[in-house]
PDB file of C-alpha atoms in Angstrom:
ATOM      1  CA  UNK R   1      25.980 -21.775  43.169  1.00  0.00           C
ATOM      2  CA  UNK R   2      25.103 -18.278  41.950  1.00  0.00           C
ATOM      3  CA  UNK R   3      22.379 -15.649  42.363  1.00  0.00           C
ATOM      4  CA  UNK R   4      20.317 -14.743  39.296  1.00  0.00           C
ATOM      5  CA  UNK R   5      17.715 -12.059  38.654  1.00  0.00           C
ATOM      6  CA  UNK R   6      14.289 -13.070  39.925  1.00  0.00           C
ATOM      7  CA  UNK R   7      11.672 -13.418  37.198  1.00  0.00           C
ATOM      8  CA  UNK R   8       7.936 -13.963  37.655  1.00  0.00           C
ATOM      9  CA  UNK R   9       6.946 -17.203  35.950  1.00  0.00           C
ATOM     10  CA  UNK R  10       3.559 -18.550  35.003  1.00  0.00           C
ATOM     11  CA  UNK R  11       2.156 -20.759  37.746  1.00  0.00           C
ATOM     12  CA  UNK R  12      -0.749 -22.907  38.871  1.00  0.00           C
ATOM     13  CA  UNK R  13      -2.887 -21.861  41.814  1.00  0.00           C
ATOM     14  CA  UNK R  14      -2.975 -23.655  45.146  1.00  0.00           C
ATOM     15  CA  UNK R  15      -5.941 -22.263  47.087  1.00  0.00           C
ATOM     16  CA  UNK R  16      -7.717 -23.319  50.277  1.00  0.00           C
ATOM     17  CA  UNK R  17     -11.264 -22.344  51.203  1.00  0.00           C
ATOM     18  CA  UNK R  18     -12.378 -22.988  54.764  1.00  0.00           C
ATOM     19  CA  UNK R  19     -15.338 -22.166  56.937  1.00  0.00           C
ATOM     20  CA  UNK R  20     -18.111 -23.639  59.093  1.00  0.00           C
ATOM     21  CA  UNK R  21     -20.997 -25.739  57.873  1.00  0.00           C
ATOM     22  CA  UNK R  22     -23.310 -23.728  55.653  1.00  0.00           C
ATOM     23  CA  UNK R  23     -20.663 -21.241  54.530  1.00  0.00           C
ATOM     24  CA  UNK R  24     -20.886 -22.428  50.920  1.00  0.00           C
ATOM     25  CA  UNK R  25     -17.436 -23.954  50.462  1.00  0.00           C
ATOM     26  CA  UNK R  26     -18.427 -26.427  47.751  1.00  0.00           C
ATOM     27  CA  UNK R  27     -20.525 -23.971  45.763  1.00  0.00           C
ATOM     28  CA  UNK R  28     -17.884 -21.241  46.014  1.00  0.00           C
ATOM     29  CA  UNK R  29     -15.038 -23.436  44.796  1.00  0.00           C
ATOM     30  CA  UNK R  30     -17.123 -24.661  41.861  1.00  0.00           C
ATOM     31  CA  UNK R  31     -18.023 -21.071  40.988  1.00  0.00           C
ATOM     32  CA  UNK R  32     -14.397 -19.909  41.215  1.00  0.00           C
ATOM     33  CA  UNK R  33     -13.169 -22.916  39.219  1.00  0.00           C
ATOM     34  CA  UNK R  34     -15.631 -22.137  36.427  1.00  0.00           C
ATOM     35  CA  UNK R  35     -13.723 -18.901  35.840  1.00  0.00           C
ATOM     36  CA  UNK R  36     -10.339 -20.638  35.820  1.00  0.00           C
ATOM     37  CA  UNK R  37     -10.691 -23.482  33.355  1.00  0.00           C
ATOM     38  CA  UNK R  38     -13.066 -25.512  31.205  1.00  0.00           C
ATOM     39  CA  UNK R  39     -12.124 -28.995  32.387  1.00  0.00           C
ATOM     40  CA  UNK R  40     -12.911 -29.299  36.109  1.00  0.00           C
ATOM     41  CA  UNK R  41     -12.585 -32.375  38.346  1.00  0.00           C
ATOM     42  CA  UNK R  42     -13.859 -32.703  41.908  1.00  0.00           C
ATOM     43  CA  UNK R  43     -12.841 -35.247  44.539  1.00  0.00           C
ATOM     44  CA  UNK R  44     -15.904 -35.601  46.766  1.00  0.00           C
ATOM     45  CA  UNK R  45     -15.511 -37.004  50.279  1.00  0.00           C
ATOM     46  CA  UNK R  46     -18.802 -35.452  51.384  1.00  0.00           C
ATOM     47  CA  UNK R  47     -21.174 -38.266  50.334  1.00  0.00           C
ATOM     48  CA  UNK R  48     -21.855 -36.965  46.810  1.00  0.00           C
ATOM     49  CA  UNK R  49     -22.937 -33.542  48.062  1.00  0.00           C
ATOM     50  CA  UNK R  50     -21.157 -31.720  45.216  1.00  0.00           C
ATOM     51  CA  UNK R  51     -23.253 -33.473  42.580  1.00  0.00           C
ATOM     52  CA  UNK R  52     -26.264 -31.505  43.801  1.00  0.00           C
ATOM     53  CA  UNK R  53     -24.760 -28.579  41.881  1.00  0.00           C
ATOM     54  CA  UNK R  54     -24.387 -30.500  38.617  1.00  0.00           C
ATOM     55  CA  UNK R  55     -27.273 -28.530  37.114  1.00  0.00           C
ATOM     56  CA  UNK R  56     -25.354 -25.274  37.625  1.00  0.00           C
ATOM     57  CA  UNK R  57     -21.742 -26.219  36.923  1.00  0.00           C
ATOM     58  CA  UNK R  58     -20.019 -28.488  34.396  1.00  0.00           C
ATOM     59  CA  UNK R  59     -17.578 -30.817  36.165  1.00  0.00           C
ATOM     60  CA  UNK R  60     -16.545 -34.447  36.601  1.00  0.00           C
ATOM     61  CA  UNK R  61     -16.680 -36.024  40.046  1.00  0.00           C
ATOM     62  CA  UNK R  62     -15.016 -38.891  41.865  1.00  0.00           C
ATOM     63  CA  UNK R  63     -16.859 -39.992  45.003  1.00  0.00           C
ATOM     64  CA  UNK R  64     -14.196 -40.946  47.519  1.00  0.00           C
ATOM     65  CA  UNK R  65     -15.571 -43.730  49.687  1.00  0.00           C
ATOM     66  CA  UNK R  66     -12.288 -44.603  51.421  1.00  0.00           C
ATOM     67  CA  UNK R  67     -10.898 -41.399  52.902  1.00  0.00           C
ATOM     68  CA  UNK R  68      -7.332 -42.514  53.570  1.00  0.00           C
ATOM     69  CA  UNK R  69      -4.428 -40.355  52.462  1.00  0.00           C
ATOM     70  CA  UNK R  70      -3.429 -43.035  49.958  1.00  0.00           C
ATOM     71  CA  UNK R  71      -6.894 -42.765  48.369  1.00  0.00           C
ATOM     72  CA  UNK R  72      -6.625 -38.976  48.155  1.00  0.00           C
ATOM     73  CA  UNK R  73      -3.180 -39.206  46.586  1.00  0.00           C
ATOM     74  CA  UNK R  74      -4.339 -41.785  44.034  1.00  0.00           C
ATOM     75  CA  UNK R  75      -7.332 -39.620  43.087  1.00  0.00           C
ATOM     76  CA  UNK R  76      -5.156 -36.510  42.723  1.00  0.00           C
ATOM     77  CA  UNK R  77      -2.721 -38.368  40.476  1.00  0.00           C
ATOM     78  CA  UNK R  78      -5.578 -39.763  38.380  1.00  0.00           C
ATOM     79  CA  UNK R  79      -6.939 -36.250  37.850  1.00  0.00           C
ATOM     80  CA  UNK R  80      -3.484 -35.058  36.822  1.00  0.00           C
ATOM     81  CA  UNK R  81      -3.078 -37.849  34.293  1.00  0.00           C
ATOM     82  CA  UNK R  82      -6.527 -37.060  32.856  1.00  0.00           C
ATOM     83  CA  UNK R  83      -5.435 -33.487  32.107  1.00  0.00           C
ATOM     84  CA  UNK R  84      -7.966 -31.509  34.153  1.00  0.00           C
ATOM     85  CA  UNK R  85      -7.437 -27.743  34.239  1.00  0.00           C
ATOM     86  CA  UNK R  86      -8.747 -27.375  37.791  1.00  0.00           C
ATOM     87  CA  UNK R  87      -9.011 -29.909  40.619  1.00  0.00           C
ATOM     88  CA  UNK R  88     -11.314 -29.306  43.580  1.00  0.00           C
ATOM     89  CA  UNK R  89     -10.709 -31.381  46.707  1.00  0.00           C
ATOM     90  CA  UNK R  90     -13.877 -31.322  48.797  1.00  0.00           C
ATOM     91  CA  UNK R  91     -13.021 -31.793  51.589  1.00  0.00           C
ATOM     92  CA  UNK R  92      -9.367 -32.031  52.615  1.00  0.00           C
ATOM     93  CA  UNK R  93     -10.422 -32.275  56.266  1.00  0.00           C
ATOM     94  CA  UNK R  94     -11.480 -35.917  55.904  1.00  0.00           C
ATOM     95  CA  UNK R  95      -7.902 -36.906  55.085  1.00  0.00           C
ATOM     96  CA  UNK R  96      -6.755 -35.328  58.352  1.00  0.00           C
ATOM     97  CA  UNK R  97      -9.511 -36.966  60.387  1.00  0.00           C
ATOM     98  CA  UNK R  98      -8.642 -40.351  58.895  1.00  0.00           C
ATOM     99  CA  UNK R  99      -4.946 -39.815  59.657  1.00  0.00           C
ATOM    100  CA  UNK R 100      -5.708 -38.971  63.292  1.00  0.00           C
ATOM    101  CA  UNK R 101      -7.646 -42.230  63.597  1.00  0.00           C
ATOM    102  CA  UNK R 102      -4.716 -44.139  62.091  1.00  0.00           C
ATOM    103  CA  UNK R 103      -2.330 -42.514  64.565  1.00  0.00           C
ATOM    104  CA  UNK R 104      -4.469 -43.640  67.496  1.00  0.00           C
ATOM    105  CA  UNK R 105      -4.545 -47.201  66.150  1.00  0.00           C
ATOM    106  CA  UNK R 106      -0.791 -47.213  65.548  1.00  0.00           C
ATOM    107  CA  UNK R 107      -0.107 -45.833  69.008  1.00  0.00           C
ATOM    108  CA  UNK R 108      -2.124 -48.589  70.662  1.00  0.00           C
ATOM    109  CA  UNK R 109      -0.849 -51.384  68.427  1.00  0.00           C
ATOM    110  CA  UNK R 110       2.871 -50.563  68.159  1.00  0.00           C
ATOM    111  CA  UNK R 111       3.852 -47.806  70.582  1.00  0.00           C
ATOM    112  CA  UNK R 112       2.112 -48.663  73.865  1.00  0.00           C
ATOM    113  CA  UNK R 113      -0.287 -45.763  73.516  1.00  0.00           C
ATOM    114  CA  UNK R 114       2.435 -43.211  72.719  1.00  0.00           C
ATOM    115  CA  UNK R 115       0.930 -41.056  69.976  1.00  0.00           C
ATOM    116  CA  UNK R 116       4.111 -38.975  69.741  1.00  0.00           C
ATOM    117  CA  UNK R 117       6.016 -42.031  68.541  1.00  0.00           C
ATOM    118  CA  UNK R 118       3.195 -42.993  66.196  1.00  0.00           C
ATOM    119  CA  UNK R 119       3.587 -39.688  64.368  1.00  0.00           C
ATOM    120  CA  UNK R 120       6.940 -40.980  63.076  1.00  0.00           C
ATOM    121  CA  UNK R 121       4.771 -42.920  60.621  1.00  0.00           C
ATOM    122  CA  UNK R 122       1.968 -40.375  60.324  1.00  0.00           C
ATOM    123  CA  UNK R 123       4.016 -37.314  59.387  1.00  0.00           C
ATOM    124  CA  UNK R 124       5.444 -38.836  56.182  1.00  0.00           C
ATOM    125  CA  UNK R 125       1.880 -39.670  55.105  1.00  0.00           C
ATOM    126  CA  UNK R 126       0.850 -36.038  55.554  1.00  0.00           C
ATOM    127  CA  UNK R 127       3.881 -34.907  53.579  1.00  0.00           C
ATOM    128  CA  UNK R 128       2.920 -37.364  50.836  1.00  0.00           C
ATOM    129  CA  UNK R 129      -0.503 -35.714  50.551  1.00  0.00           C
ATOM    130  CA  UNK R 130       0.965 -32.206  50.430  1.00  0.00           C
ATOM    131  CA  UNK R 131       3.448 -33.259  47.733  1.00  0.00           C
ATOM    132  CA  UNK R 132       0.610 -34.704  45.633  1.00  0.00           C
ATOM    133  CA  UNK R 133      -1.260 -31.378  45.826  1.00  0.00           C
ATOM    134  CA  UNK R 134       1.828 -29.355  44.908  1.00  0.00           C
ATOM    135  CA  UNK R 135       2.737 -31.702  42.051  1.00  0.00           C
ATOM    136  CA  UNK R 136      -0.698 -31.553  40.397  1.00  0.00           C
ATOM    137  CA  UNK R 137      -0.179 -30.041  36.906  1.00  0.00           C
ATOM    138  CA  UNK R 138      -3.262 -27.783  37.052  1.00  0.00           C
ATOM    139  CA  UNK R 139      -4.921 -25.478  39.567  1.00  0.00           C
ATOM    140  CA  UNK R 140      -6.039 -26.867  42.940  1.00  0.00           C
ATOM    141  CA  UNK R 141      -8.876 -25.572  45.119  1.00  0.00           C
ATOM    142  CA  UNK R 142      -9.178 -27.436  48.419  1.00  0.00           C
ATOM    143  CA  UNK R 143     -11.979 -26.992  50.920  1.00  0.00           C
ATOM    144  CA  UNK R 144     -11.473 -27.506  54.635  1.00  0.00           C
ATOM    145  CA  UNK R 145     -13.962 -27.587  57.442  1.00  0.00           C
ATOM    146  CA  UNK R 146     -13.410 -25.289  60.381  1.00  0.00           C
ATOM    147  CA  UNK R 147     -14.447 -25.850  63.947  1.00  0.00           C
ATOM    148  CA  UNK R 148     -17.624 -24.004  64.755  1.00  0.00           C
ATOM    149  CA  UNK R 149     -18.116 -21.690  67.702  1.00  0.00           C
ATOM    150  CA  UNK R 150     -21.054 -19.528  68.735  1.00  0.00           C
ATOM    151  CA  UNK R 151     -20.608 -15.934  69.852  1.00  0.00           C
ATOM    152  CA  UNK R 152     -23.147 -13.409  71.059  1.00  0.00           C
ATOM    153  CA  UNK R 153     -23.536 -10.005  69.415  1.00  0.00           C
ATOM    154  CA  UNK R 154     -25.991  -7.138  69.618  1.00  0.00           C
ATOM    155  CA  UNK R 155     -28.713  -7.226  66.965  1.00  0.00           C
ATOM    156  CA  UNK R 156     -31.355  -4.690  65.956  1.00  0.00           C
ATOM    157  CA  UNK R 157     -33.065  -3.071  68.901  1.00  0.00           C
ATOM    158  CA  UNK R 158     -30.171  -3.885  71.205  1.00  0.00           C
ATOM    159  CA  UNK R 159     -31.186  -7.528  71.574  1.00  0.00           C
ATOM    160  CA  UNK R 160     -28.481 -10.134  71.822  1.00  0.00           C
ATOM    161  CA  UNK R 161     -28.371 -12.897  69.239  1.00  0.00           C
ATOM    162  CA  UNK R 162     -26.103 -15.928  68.749  1.00  0.00           C
ATOM    163  CA  UNK R 163     -23.787 -15.820  65.732  1.00  0.00           C
ATOM    164  CA  UNK R 164     -22.004 -18.861  64.338  1.00  0.00           C
ATOM    165  CA  UNK R 165     -18.328 -18.288  63.524  1.00  0.00           C
ATOM    166  CA  UNK R 166     -15.595 -20.502  62.096  1.00  0.00           C
ATOM    167  CA  UNK R 167     -12.239 -21.040  63.723  1.00  0.00           C
ATOM    168  CA  UNK R 168      -9.076 -22.712  62.446  1.00  0.00           C
ATOM    169  CA  UNK R 169      -9.371 -25.211  59.579  1.00  0.00           C
ATOM    170  CA  UNK R 170      -9.489 -28.909  60.420  1.00  0.00           C
ATOM    171  CA  UNK R 171      -6.203 -29.990  58.888  1.00  0.00           C
ATOM    172  CA  UNK R 172      -2.592 -30.451  59.889  1.00  0.00           C
ATOM    173  CA  UNK R 173      -0.773 -27.642  61.659  1.00  0.00           C
ATOM    174  CA  UNK R 174       0.975 -25.392  59.152  1.00  0.00           C
ATOM    175  CA  UNK R 175      -1.030 -26.591  56.127  1.00  0.00           C
ATOM    176  CA  UNK R 176      -1.808 -22.949  55.300  1.00  0.00           C
ATOM    177  CA  UNK R 177       1.818 -22.369  54.302  1.00  0.00           C
ATOM    178  CA  UNK R 178       1.388 -24.692  51.322  1.00  0.00           C
ATOM    179  CA  UNK R 179      -1.242 -22.508  49.639  1.00  0.00           C
ATOM    180  CA  UNK R 180      -0.987 -19.307  47.596  1.00  0.00           C
ATOM    181  CA  UNK R 181      -4.472 -18.180  48.544  1.00  0.00           C
ATOM    182  CA  UNK R 182      -6.502 -18.640  51.727  1.00  0.00           C
ATOM    183  CA  UNK R 183     -10.187 -17.746  51.818  1.00  0.00           C
ATOM    184  CA  UNK R 184     -12.161 -17.864  55.048  1.00  0.00           C
ATOM    185  CA  UNK R 185     -15.883 -18.066  54.302  1.00  0.00           C
ATOM    186  CA  UNK R 186     -18.540 -16.864  56.710  1.00  0.00           C
ATOM    187  CA  UNK R 187     -22.057 -18.253  56.956  1.00  0.00           C
ATOM    188  CA  UNK R 188     -23.153 -15.129  55.050  1.00  0.00           C
ATOM    189  CA  UNK R 189     -20.993 -16.410  52.120  1.00  0.00           C
ATOM    190  CA  UNK R 190     -18.488 -13.576  52.436  1.00  0.00           C
ATOM    191  CA  UNK R 191     -14.860 -14.541  51.832  1.00  0.00           C
ATOM    192  CA  UNK R 192     -12.118 -12.906  53.867  1.00  0.00           C
ATOM    193  CA  UNK R 193      -8.854 -13.113  51.903  1.00  0.00           C
ATOM    194  CA  UNK R 194      -6.355 -13.810  54.666  1.00  0.00           C
ATOM    195  CA  UNK R 195      -3.464 -14.795  52.383  1.00  0.00           C
ATOM    196  CA  UNK R 196      -2.908 -13.779  48.763  1.00  0.00           C
ATOM    197  CA  UNK R 197       0.382 -14.103  46.906  1.00  0.00           C
ATOM    198  CA  UNK R 198      -1.058 -12.237  43.925  1.00  0.00           C
ATOM    199  CA  UNK R 199      -1.238  -9.116  46.076  1.00  0.00           C
ATOM    200  CA  UNK R 200      -4.503  -8.117  44.395  1.00  0.00           C
ATOM    201  CA  UNK R 201      -7.011  -9.301  46.989  1.00  0.00           C
ATOM    202  CA  UNK R 202      -5.137  -9.354  50.311  1.00  0.00           C
ATOM    203  CA  UNK R 203      -7.425  -8.529  53.271  1.00  0.00           C
ATOM    204  CA  UNK R 204     -10.399  -7.855  51.001  1.00  0.00           C
ATOM    205  CA  UNK R 205     -13.923  -9.077  51.707  1.00  0.00           C
ATOM    206  CA  UNK R 206     -15.530 -10.759  48.710  1.00  0.00           C
ATOM    207  CA  UNK R 207     -19.259 -11.333  48.693  1.00  0.00           C
ATOM    208  CA  UNK R 208     -20.083 -14.706  47.130  1.00  0.00           C
ATOM    209  CA  UNK R 209     -16.791 -15.153  45.237  1.00  0.00           C
ATOM    210  CA  UNK R 210     -17.287 -16.863  41.899  1.00  0.00           C
ATOM    211  CA  UNK R 211     -16.350 -16.802  38.229  1.00  0.00           C
ATOM    212  CA  UNK R 212     -15.587 -13.079  38.310  1.00  0.00           C
ATOM    213  CA  UNK R 213     -12.990 -13.856  40.993  1.00  0.00           C
ATOM    214  CA  UNK R 214     -11.468 -16.864  39.200  1.00  0.00           C
ATOM    215  CA  UNK R 215     -10.857 -14.993  35.947  1.00  0.00           C
ATOM    216  CA  UNK R 216      -8.475 -12.319  37.317  1.00  0.00           C
ATOM    217  CA  UNK R 217      -6.680 -15.017  39.304  1.00  0.00           C
ATOM    218  CA  UNK R 218      -5.927 -16.919  36.095  1.00  0.00           C
ATOM    219  CA  UNK R 219      -4.841 -13.707  34.357  1.00  0.00           C
ATOM    220  CA  UNK R 220      -2.282 -13.059  37.110  1.00  0.00           C
ATOM    221  CA  UNK R 221      -1.076 -16.673  37.118  1.00  0.00           C
ATOM    222  CA  UNK R 222      -0.623 -16.663  33.330  1.00  0.00           C
ATOM    223  CA  UNK R 223       1.339 -13.418  33.384  1.00  0.00           C
ATOM    224  CA  UNK R 224       5.071 -14.061  33.241  1.00  0.00           C
ATOM    225  CA  UNK R 225       7.691 -16.243  31.664  1.00  0.00           C
ATOM    226  CA  UNK R 226       6.800 -19.800  30.771  1.00  0.00           C
ATOM    227  CA  UNK R 227       8.183 -22.176  33.411  1.00  0.00           C
ATOM    228  CA  UNK R 228      10.818 -24.762  32.419  1.00  0.00           C
ATOM    229  CA  UNK R 229       9.198 -27.929  31.075  1.00  0.00           C
ATOM    230  CA  UNK R 230      10.657 -30.010  33.890  1.00  0.00           C
ATOM    231  CA  UNK R 231       9.668 -27.612  36.670  1.00  0.00           C
ATOM    232  CA  UNK R 232       7.291 -28.766  39.372  1.00  0.00           C
ATOM    233  CA  UNK R 233       4.172 -26.552  39.567  1.00  0.00           C
ATOM    234  CA  UNK R 234       4.084 -24.234  42.593  1.00  0.00           C
TER     235      UNK R 234
END
């Protein structure tokens, strides 16, 4: 055991984009991905909604009918084996919703309604999903839904108007720690960079982030020493 000098190594991005319905999560991730790589794959759990943008972006899609964690993990591994530069997971929230349903079923079937005990089987499944994302050999952009809340603000002329805002993403507690970049999208398609390990965009507001955002991200990720061949992407 010994300390060595820290060196910045080349890396693959792990980014999460979350926001309420209508924020533009799918479009934004496709636009960002187009600036990061040529070979893009998208796991679609949103009933083929991403394919509506096939006339604007070049990507391959896998429509995920079964939204279990095992299905997500299998799809992620398949994309890795196919050599895609960028993988979009749209949306990661369905995996969490499916897991919550499984926990309820387990609690009733095996643990006399005790959901706390049922999580002894659910937590490893969540960890399995996170490991699959971290082990993917390319870049990962994952969308997550956020709970929607309405607030009232003063509009022009002093009149009050309702404004839709997003809250925390619908995924497991602490999932944000697994990502290098967190973008919170508003319904006006403005991204608030609430976490950024590159240090270039922290706390900035980006209007309609797209290819011109993905390109400098890749430049930063490619700057540094080549990682060991056996290293797991981070």
